[in-house]
Amino acid sequence: MNIAIADDHPDDRQMAEEQLRRYLTQAHPEIMKDLVLETYSCAEDLLASFSPGQYDLLLLDIYMEDMTGMEAAEAIRLRDERVPIMFLTSSQEHMLDGYRVFAAGYLLKPLTAHLNEFGKAMDHVFPEIIASQRTVLIPFNGKDVDVPVRNIMYVDINAQHKLSIHLPDMVAETVLSYNQCQEMLAKDNRFVECHHRIILNMDYVWRMGQDDFVLKDGSKVPISQRRKKEVKAAYMHYMAHR
């Protein structure tokens, strides 16, 4: 797991790192062996090394000199829509601004005076982070391959009546049955069965149309008339809670 902290105050940066390590040691010790925690003294340095999918969580101080944490978050969202962003702040006045960048939460400074709130904020965000890293074992070409669930755009049945897994860089056919795949994805609220034997990952949706979803790569996935009401409700719930 890769986490980055950006704060221009060395003491606050160190405190954020210490509290995060302490929380993970107590609440999610299994993460510690693979934890990579990087710290930055300014938002510009973070952005200079940032790439989509690089981090599983970002902690950004709002009141940094030159580029603020909010400005950095806006720049990051143009490149990575998924990474959870939590703000470090000594004031609550910018909380409404966080909606623009889908902030995962706010951590009030000094952290040592708000340890209960810190723990609650982390309890809220980490289950989703851990779930996003889940993989499923799918047989491809005679081999079982661990596929990150977040990389699955959608699954459907192709013209040869085989299950197809649509990934960002390829489409892979598998001997796995549709029902087996459906069971694997059933507990992940990113996925919705939008049509008969089509399961869609809503992380990849650009917009919902009348009869289909338009994905971010321009492709379209149909919505069945029979499922339209429940699919729309599922998508609205996803949008409100992502």
PDB file of C-alpha atoms in Angstrom:
ATOM      1  CA  MET A   1       0.000   0.000   0.000  1.00  0.00           C
ATOM      2  CA  ASN A   2       1.354   3.426  -1.002  1.00  0.00           C
ATOM      3  CA  ILE A   3       0.389   6.574   0.908  1.00  0.00           C
ATOM      4  CA  ALA A   4       1.663  10.142   0.515  1.00  0.00           C
ATOM      5  CA  ILE A   5       1.540  13.077   2.943  1.00  0.00           C
ATOM      6  CA  ALA A   6       2.118  16.655   1.773  1.00  0.00           C
ATOM      7  CA  ASP A   7       2.526  19.341   4.451  1.00  0.00           C
ATOM      8  CA  ASP A   8       4.929  22.275   4.516  1.00  0.00           C
ATOM      9  CA  HIS A   9       5.252  22.202   8.324  1.00  0.00           C
ATOM     10  CA  PRO A  10       7.843  19.546   9.308  1.00  0.00           C
ATOM     11  CA  ASP A  11       6.353  18.916  12.745  1.00  0.00           C
ATOM     12  CA  ASP A  12       2.822  18.508  11.359  1.00  0.00           C
ATOM     13  CA  ARG A  13       4.131  16.255   8.594  1.00  0.00           C
ATOM     14  CA  GLN A  14       5.944  14.054  11.096  1.00  0.00           C
ATOM     15  CA  MET A  15       2.905  13.959  13.391  1.00  0.00           C
ATOM     16  CA  ALA A  16       0.635  12.891  10.511  1.00  0.00           C
ATOM     17  CA  GLU A  17       3.049  10.097   9.603  1.00  0.00           C
ATOM     18  CA  GLU A  18       3.341   8.914  13.221  1.00  0.00           C
ATOM     19  CA  GLN A  19      -0.421   8.895  13.808  1.00  0.00           C
ATOM     20  CA  LEU A  20      -1.067   7.094  10.529  1.00  0.00           C
ATOM     21  CA  ARG A  21       1.502   4.403  11.309  1.00  0.00           C
ATOM     22  CA  ARG A  22       0.092   4.024  14.832  1.00  0.00           C
ATOM     23  CA  TYR A  23      -3.455   3.686  13.494  1.00  0.00           C
ATOM     24  CA  LEU A  24      -2.502   1.080  10.877  1.00  0.00           C
ATOM     25  CA  THR A  25      -0.425  -0.921  13.370  1.00  0.00           C
ATOM     26  CA  GLN A  26      -3.472  -1.199  15.617  1.00  0.00           C
ATOM     27  CA  ALA A  27      -6.348  -1.412  13.126  1.00  0.00           C
ATOM     28  CA  HIS A  28      -4.812  -3.035  10.027  1.00  0.00           C
ATOM     29  CA  PRO A  29      -1.477  -4.652  10.978  1.00  0.00           C
ATOM     30  CA  GLU A  30      -1.550  -6.760   7.805  1.00  0.00           C
ATOM     31  CA  ILE A  31      -0.932  -3.582   5.799  1.00  0.00           C
ATOM     32  CA  MET A  32       2.281  -2.623   7.608  1.00  0.00           C
ATOM     33  CA  LYS A  33       4.562  -5.153   5.910  1.00  0.00           C
ATOM     34  CA  ASP A  34       3.828  -3.669   2.481  1.00  0.00           C
ATOM     35  CA  LEU A  35       3.338  -0.036   3.523  1.00  0.00           C
ATOM     36  CA  VAL A  36       5.238   2.619   1.565  1.00  0.00           C
ATOM     37  CA  LEU A  37       4.699   6.059   3.104  1.00  0.00           C
ATOM     38  CA  GLU A  38       6.182   9.050   1.288  1.00  0.00           C
ATOM     39  CA  THR A  39       6.221  12.617   2.595  1.00  0.00           C
ATOM     40  CA  TYR A  40       6.463  15.914   0.710  1.00  0.00           C
ATOM     41  CA  SER A  41       7.191  19.410   1.982  1.00  0.00           C
ATOM     42  CA  CYS A  42       5.119  21.073  -0.749  1.00  0.00           C
ATOM     43  CA  ALA A  43       2.342  20.257  -3.174  1.00  0.00           C
ATOM     44  CA  GLU A  44       4.537  20.994  -6.181  1.00  0.00           C
ATOM     45  CA  ASP A  45       6.937  18.153  -5.303  1.00  0.00           C
ATOM     46  CA  LEU A  46       4.036  15.744  -4.910  1.00  0.00           C
ATOM     47  CA  LEU A  47       2.583  16.693  -8.293  1.00  0.00           C
ATOM     48  CA  ALA A  48       5.986  16.434  -9.977  1.00  0.00           C
ATOM     49  CA  SER A  49       6.239  12.752  -9.071  1.00  0.00           C
ATOM     50  CA  PHE A  50       2.530  11.905  -9.183  1.00  0.00           C
ATOM     51  CA  SER A  51       1.088   9.395 -11.632  1.00  0.00           C
ATOM     52  CA  PRO A  52      -2.417   7.860 -11.789  1.00  0.00           C
ATOM     53  CA  GLY A  53      -2.783   4.780  -9.601  1.00  0.00           C
ATOM     54  CA  GLN A  54       0.497   5.495  -7.787  1.00  0.00           C
ATOM     55  CA  TYR A  55      -1.064   6.068  -4.378  1.00  0.00           C
ATOM     56  CA  ASP A  56      -3.848   4.428  -2.400  1.00  0.00           C
ATOM     57  CA  LEU A  57      -4.361   7.475  -0.144  1.00  0.00           C
ATOM     58  CA  LEU A  58      -3.243  11.120  -0.093  1.00  0.00           C
ATOM     59  CA  LEU A  59      -3.131  13.386   2.970  1.00  0.00           C
ATOM     60  CA  LEU A  60      -2.855  17.028   1.894  1.00  0.00           C
ATOM     61  CA  ASP A  61      -2.438  20.081   4.105  1.00  0.00           C
ATOM     62  CA  ILE A  62      -4.821  22.773   2.893  1.00  0.00           C
ATOM     63  CA  TYR A  63      -2.755  25.788   3.982  1.00  0.00           C
ATOM     64  CA  MET A  64       0.525  25.226   2.140  1.00  0.00           C
ATOM     65  CA  GLU A  65       2.420  28.161   0.663  1.00  0.00           C
ATOM     66  CA  ASP A  66       2.406  28.729  -3.089  1.00  0.00           C
ATOM     67  CA  MET A  67       0.130  25.858  -4.188  1.00  0.00           C
ATOM     68  CA  THR A  68      -2.477  24.965  -1.577  1.00  0.00           C
ATOM     69  CA  GLY A  69      -3.687  21.466  -0.844  1.00  0.00           C
ATOM     70  CA  MET A  70      -7.035  22.233  -2.443  1.00  0.00           C
ATOM     71  CA  GLU A  71      -5.334  23.425  -5.646  1.00  0.00           C
ATOM     72  CA  ALA A  72      -3.180  20.302  -5.632  1.00  0.00           C
ATOM     73  CA  ALA A  73      -6.286  18.127  -5.203  1.00  0.00           C
ATOM     74  CA  GLU A  74      -7.946  19.796  -8.191  1.00  0.00           C
ATOM     75  CA  ALA A  75      -4.853  19.082 -10.308  1.00  0.00           C
ATOM     76  CA  ILE A  76      -4.733  15.484  -9.088  1.00  0.00           C
ATOM     77  CA  ARG A  77      -8.393  14.924  -9.932  1.00  0.00           C
ATOM     78  CA  LEU A  78      -7.659  15.792 -13.561  1.00  0.00           C
ATOM     79  CA  ARG A  79      -5.246  12.863 -13.627  1.00  0.00           C
ATOM     80  CA  ASP A  80      -6.672  10.406 -11.094  1.00  0.00           C
ATOM     81  CA  GLU A  81     -10.361  10.276 -10.204  1.00  0.00           C
ATOM     82  CA  ARG A  82     -10.081   7.367  -7.800  1.00  0.00           C
ATOM     83  CA  VAL A  83      -7.381   8.035  -5.225  1.00  0.00           C
ATOM     84  CA  PRO A  84      -8.922   9.007  -1.853  1.00  0.00           C
ATOM     85  CA  ILE A  85      -7.843  12.472  -0.683  1.00  0.00           C
ATOM     86  CA  MET A  86      -8.012  13.560   2.947  1.00  0.00           C
ATOM     87  CA  PHE A  87      -7.208  17.124   3.988  1.00  0.00           C
ATOM     88  CA  LEU A  88      -5.142  18.223   6.970  1.00  0.00           C
ATOM     89  CA  THR A  89      -6.425  21.556   8.266  1.00  0.00           C
ATOM     90  CA  SER A  90      -6.644  23.767  11.326  1.00  0.00           C
ATOM     91  CA  SER A  91      -9.945  25.245  10.127  1.00  0.00           C
ATOM     92  CA  GLN A  92     -13.262  23.861   8.925  1.00  0.00           C
ATOM     93  CA  GLU A  93     -13.992  26.753   6.561  1.00  0.00           C
ATOM     94  CA  HIS A  94     -12.913  24.868   3.412  1.00  0.00           C
ATOM     95  CA  MET A  95     -14.959  21.746   4.003  1.00  0.00           C
ATOM     96  CA  LEU A  96     -17.571  22.627   1.393  1.00  0.00           C
ATOM     97  CA  ASP A  97     -14.798  23.132  -1.182  1.00  0.00           C
ATOM     98  CA  GLY A  98     -13.865  19.491  -0.685  1.00  0.00           C
ATOM     99  CA  TYR A  99     -16.976  18.357  -2.526  1.00  0.00           C
ATOM    100  CA  ARG A 100     -15.423  19.596  -5.776  1.00  0.00           C
ATOM    101  CA  VAL A 101     -12.611  17.082  -5.450  1.00  0.00           C
ATOM    102  CA  PHE A 102     -14.646  14.324  -3.734  1.00  0.00           C
ATOM    103  CA  ALA A 103     -12.647  14.609  -0.508  1.00  0.00           C
ATOM    104  CA  ALA A 104     -12.686  11.444   1.605  1.00  0.00           C
ATOM    105  CA  GLY A 105     -12.479  13.437   4.844  1.00  0.00           C
ATOM    106  CA  TYR A 106     -10.798  16.116   6.947  1.00  0.00           C
ATOM    107  CA  LEU A 107      -8.242  15.709   9.719  1.00  0.00           C
ATOM    108  CA  LEU A 108      -8.171  18.606  12.167  1.00  0.00           C
ATOM    109  CA  LYS A 109      -4.871  19.949  13.502  1.00  0.00           C
ATOM    110  CA  PRO A 110      -3.279  19.547  15.900  1.00  0.00           C
ATOM    111  CA  LEU A 111      -3.805  15.843  15.357  1.00  0.00           C
ATOM    112  CA  THR A 112      -2.910  14.998  18.953  1.00  0.00           C
ATOM    113  CA  ALA A 113      -5.935  17.017  20.099  1.00  0.00           C
ATOM    114  CA  HIS A 114      -8.282  15.184  17.725  1.00  0.00           C
ATOM    115  CA  LEU A 115      -7.155  11.562  17.917  1.00  0.00           C
ATOM    116  CA  ASN A 116     -10.700  10.211  18.233  1.00  0.00           C
ATOM    117  CA  GLU A 117     -11.771  12.060  15.074  1.00  0.00           C
ATOM    118  CA  PHE A 118      -8.589  10.867  13.322  1.00  0.00           C
ATOM    119  CA  GLY A 119      -9.425   7.253  14.089  1.00  0.00           C
ATOM    120  CA  LYS A 120     -13.028   7.624  12.938  1.00  0.00           C
ATOM    121  CA  ALA A 121     -11.931   9.241   9.674  1.00  0.00           C
ATOM    122  CA  MET A 122      -9.496   6.409   9.003  1.00  0.00           C
ATOM    123  CA  ASP A 123     -12.097   3.800   9.961  1.00  0.00           C
ATOM    124  CA  HIS A 124     -14.302   5.327   7.280  1.00  0.00           C
ATOM    125  CA  VAL A 125     -11.774   5.373   4.446  1.00  0.00           C
ATOM    126  CA  PHE A 126      -9.620   2.258   4.908  1.00  0.00           C
ATOM    127  CA  PRO A 127     -12.247  -0.468   4.403  1.00  0.00           C
ATOM    128  CA  GLU A 128     -12.918   0.973   0.949  1.00  0.00           C
ATOM    129  CA  ILE A 129      -9.208   1.240   0.167  1.00  0.00           C
ATOM    130  CA  ILE A 130      -8.670  -2.379   1.189  1.00  0.00           C
ATOM    131  CA  ALA A 131     -11.696  -3.498  -0.835  1.00  0.00           C
ATOM    132  CA  SER A 132     -10.403  -1.628  -3.894  1.00  0.00           C
ATOM    133  CA  GLN A 133      -7.237  -3.735  -3.814  1.00  0.00           C
ATOM    134  CA  ARG A 134      -9.145  -7.007  -3.888  1.00  0.00           C
ATOM    135  CA  THR A 135      -8.296  -9.426  -6.661  1.00  0.00           C
ATOM    136  CA  VAL A 136     -10.232 -12.314  -8.168  1.00  0.00           C
ATOM    137  CA  LEU A 137      -8.732 -15.521  -9.547  1.00  0.00           C
ATOM    138  CA  ILE A 138      -9.818 -15.942 -13.164  1.00  0.00           C
ATOM    139  CA  PRO A 139      -8.704 -18.742 -15.525  1.00  0.00           C
ATOM    140  CA  PHE A 140      -7.178 -17.416 -18.774  1.00  0.00           C
ATOM    141  CA  ASN A 141      -5.586 -19.671 -21.402  1.00  0.00           C
ATOM    142  CA  GLY A 142      -5.232 -22.562 -18.990  1.00  0.00           C
ATOM    143  CA  LYS A 143      -3.714 -20.474 -16.180  1.00  0.00           C
ATOM    144  CA  ASP A 144      -5.306 -18.926 -13.098  1.00  0.00           C
ATOM    145  CA  VAL A 145      -4.569 -15.184 -13.060  1.00  0.00           C
ATOM    146  CA  ASP A 146      -5.097 -12.765 -10.166  1.00  0.00           C
ATOM    147  CA  VAL A 147      -7.023  -9.845 -11.683  1.00  0.00           C
ATOM    148  CA  PRO A 148      -7.476  -6.626  -9.662  1.00  0.00           C
ATOM    149  CA  VAL A 149     -11.221  -6.080  -9.363  1.00  0.00           C
ATOM    150  CA  ARG A 150     -10.794  -2.336  -9.962  1.00  0.00           C
ATOM    151  CA  ASN A 151      -9.354  -3.101 -13.444  1.00  0.00           C
ATOM    152  CA  ILE A 152     -12.531  -4.841 -14.615  1.00  0.00           C
ATOM    153  CA  MET A 153     -14.560  -2.367 -16.715  1.00  0.00           C
ATOM    154  CA  TYR A 154     -17.413  -4.769 -17.410  1.00  0.00           C
ATOM    155  CA  VAL A 155     -18.111  -8.407 -18.166  1.00  0.00           C
ATOM    156  CA  ASP A 156     -20.465  -9.844 -20.770  1.00  0.00           C
ATOM    157  CA  ILE A 157     -21.117 -12.918 -22.887  1.00  0.00           C
ATOM    158  CA  ASN A 158     -19.558 -12.836 -26.360  1.00  0.00           C
ATOM    159  CA  ALA A 159     -20.773 -14.266 -29.668  1.00  0.00           C
ATOM    160  CA  GLN A 160     -19.148 -17.592 -28.848  1.00  0.00           C
ATOM    161  CA  HIS A 161     -21.203 -17.757 -25.624  1.00  0.00           C
ATOM    162  CA  LYS A 162     -18.067 -17.338 -23.517  1.00  0.00           C
ATOM    163  CA  LEU A 163     -17.565 -14.889 -20.664  1.00  0.00           C
ATOM    164  CA  SER A 164     -15.512 -11.861 -21.679  1.00  0.00           C
ATOM    165  CA  ILE A 165     -13.654  -9.712 -19.131  1.00  0.00           C
ATOM    166  CA  HIS A 166     -13.211  -6.181 -20.470  1.00  0.00           C
ATOM    167  CA  LEU A 167     -10.084  -4.551 -19.029  1.00  0.00           C
ATOM    168  CA  PRO A 168      -8.681  -1.100 -19.916  1.00  0.00           C
ATOM    169  CA  ASP A 169      -6.010  -2.571 -22.182  1.00  0.00           C
ATOM    170  CA  MET A 170      -7.540  -5.838 -23.387  1.00  0.00           C
ATOM    171  CA  VAL A 171     -10.569  -8.121 -23.587  1.00  0.00           C
ATOM    172  CA  ALA A 172      -9.947 -11.593 -22.200  1.00  0.00           C
ATOM    173  CA  GLU A 173     -12.124 -14.666 -22.692  1.00  0.00           C
ATOM    174  CA  THR A 174     -12.427 -17.102 -19.812  1.00  0.00           C
ATOM    175  CA  VAL A 175     -14.026 -20.477 -19.112  1.00  0.00           C
ATOM    176  CA  LEU A 176     -15.461 -19.005 -15.914  1.00  0.00           C
ATOM    177  CA  SER A 177     -19.263 -19.015 -15.995  1.00  0.00           C
ATOM    178  CA  TYR A 178     -21.314 -15.833 -15.806  1.00  0.00           C
ATOM    179  CA  ASN A 179     -22.878 -16.964 -12.520  1.00  0.00           C
ATOM    180  CA  GLN A 180     -19.448 -17.598 -10.987  1.00  0.00           C
ATOM    181  CA  CYS A 181     -18.285 -14.141 -12.006  1.00  0.00           C
ATOM    182  CA  GLN A 182     -21.498 -12.564 -10.750  1.00  0.00           C
ATOM    183  CA  GLU A 183     -20.947 -14.192  -7.361  1.00  0.00           C
ATOM    184  CA  MET A 184     -17.375 -12.849  -7.222  1.00  0.00           C
ATOM    185  CA  LEU A 185     -18.486  -9.272  -7.868  1.00  0.00           C
ATOM    186  CA  ALA A 186     -21.774  -9.296  -5.964  1.00  0.00           C
ATOM    187  CA  LYS A 187     -20.461  -7.692  -2.758  1.00  0.00           C
ATOM    188  CA  ASP A 188     -18.648  -4.844  -4.509  1.00  0.00           C
ATOM    189  CA  ASN A 189     -20.932  -1.791  -4.740  1.00  0.00           C
ATOM    190  CA  ARG A 190     -19.067  -0.490  -7.787  1.00  0.00           C
ATOM    191  CA  PHE A 191     -20.694  -3.180  -9.919  1.00  0.00           C
ATOM    192  CA  VAL A 192     -24.237  -3.263 -11.250  1.00  0.00           C
ATOM    193  CA  GLU A 193     -25.951  -5.747 -13.555  1.00  0.00           C
ATOM    194  CA  CYS A 194     -27.246  -3.197 -16.049  1.00  0.00           C
ATOM    195  CA  HIS A 195     -28.442  -5.643 -18.690  1.00  0.00           C
ATOM    196  CA  HIS A 196     -29.047  -9.361 -19.060  1.00  0.00           C
ATOM    197  CA  ARG A 197     -25.636 -10.986 -18.544  1.00  0.00           C
ATOM    198  CA  ILE A 198     -23.716  -7.685 -18.438  1.00  0.00           C
ATOM    199  CA  ILE A 199     -22.102  -6.473 -15.196  1.00  0.00           C
ATOM    200  CA  LEU A 200     -20.642  -2.960 -15.224  1.00  0.00           C
ATOM    201  CA  ASN A 201     -18.037  -1.299 -13.013  1.00  0.00           C
ATOM    202  CA  MET A 202     -19.470   2.179 -12.440  1.00  0.00           C
ATOM    203  CA  ASP A 203     -15.994   3.601 -11.789  1.00  0.00           C
ATOM    204  CA  TYR A 204     -15.598   3.671 -15.570  1.00  0.00           C
ATOM    205  CA  VAL A 205     -18.838   5.519 -16.368  1.00  0.00           C
ATOM    206  CA  TRP A 206     -18.644   9.004 -17.879  1.00  0.00           C
ATOM    207  CA  ARG A 207     -22.405   9.530 -17.977  1.00  0.00           C
ATOM    208  CA  MET A 208     -25.660   7.624 -17.888  1.00  0.00           C
ATOM    209  CA  GLY A 209     -27.898   8.004 -20.928  1.00  0.00           C
ATOM    210  CA  GLN A 210     -31.486   6.949 -21.537  1.00  0.00           C
ATOM    211  CA  ASP A 211     -30.625   3.499 -22.821  1.00  0.00           C
ATOM    212  CA  ASP A 212     -26.928   3.034 -22.103  1.00  0.00           C
ATOM    213  CA  PHE A 213     -23.906   4.004 -20.069  1.00  0.00           C
ATOM    214  CA  VAL A 214     -21.218   5.966 -21.877  1.00  0.00           C
ATOM    215  CA  LEU A 215     -17.833   4.961 -20.528  1.00  0.00           C
ATOM    216  CA  LYS A 216     -14.804   7.210 -20.180  1.00  0.00           C
ATOM    217  CA  ASP A 217     -13.152   5.619 -23.218  1.00  0.00           C
ATOM    218  CA  GLY A 218     -16.217   6.452 -25.341  1.00  0.00           C
ATOM    219  CA  SER A 219     -17.610   2.924 -25.510  1.00  0.00           C
ATOM    220  CA  LYS A 220     -21.216   2.209 -24.569  1.00  0.00           C
ATOM    221  CA  VAL A 221     -22.822  -0.457 -22.398  1.00  0.00           C
ATOM    222  CA  PRO A 222     -26.593  -1.001 -22.757  1.00  0.00           C
ATOM    223  CA  ILE A 223     -29.185  -0.658 -19.994  1.00  0.00           C
ATOM    224  CA  SER A 224     -32.146  -2.993 -20.220  1.00  0.00           C
ATOM    225  CA  GLN A 225     -35.609  -1.460 -20.099  1.00  0.00           C
ATOM    226  CA  ARG A 226     -36.655  -3.925 -17.430  1.00  0.00           C
ATOM    227  CA  ARG A 227     -33.768  -2.976 -15.129  1.00  0.00           C
ATOM    228  CA  LYS A 228     -33.671   0.751 -15.862  1.00  0.00           C
ATOM    229  CA  LYS A 229     -35.268   1.931 -12.605  1.00  0.00           C
ATOM    230  CA  GLU A 230     -33.086  -0.163 -10.296  1.00  0.00           C
ATOM    231  CA  VAL A 231     -29.950   0.532 -12.359  1.00  0.00           C
ATOM    232  CA  LYS A 232     -30.551   4.288 -12.170  1.00  0.00           C
ATOM    233  CA  ALA A 233     -31.074   4.022  -8.400  1.00  0.00           C
ATOM    234  CA  ALA A 234     -27.847   2.041  -8.037  1.00  0.00           C
ATOM    235  CA  TYR A 235     -25.927   4.607 -10.097  1.00  0.00           C
ATOM    236  CA  MET A 236     -27.328   7.540  -8.108  1.00  0.00           C
ATOM    237  CA  HIS A 237     -26.356   5.799  -4.876  1.00  0.00           C
ATOM    238  CA  TYR A 238     -22.872   5.149  -6.233  1.00  0.00           C
ATOM    239  CA  MET A 239     -22.457   8.796  -7.272  1.00  0.00           C
ATOM    240  CA  ALA A 240     -23.598  10.051  -3.868  1.00  0.00           C
ATOM    241  CA  HIS A 241     -21.270   7.792  -1.891  1.00  0.00           C
ATOM    242  CA  ARG A 242     -18.142   7.451  -3.992  1.00  0.00           C
TER     243      ARG A 242
END
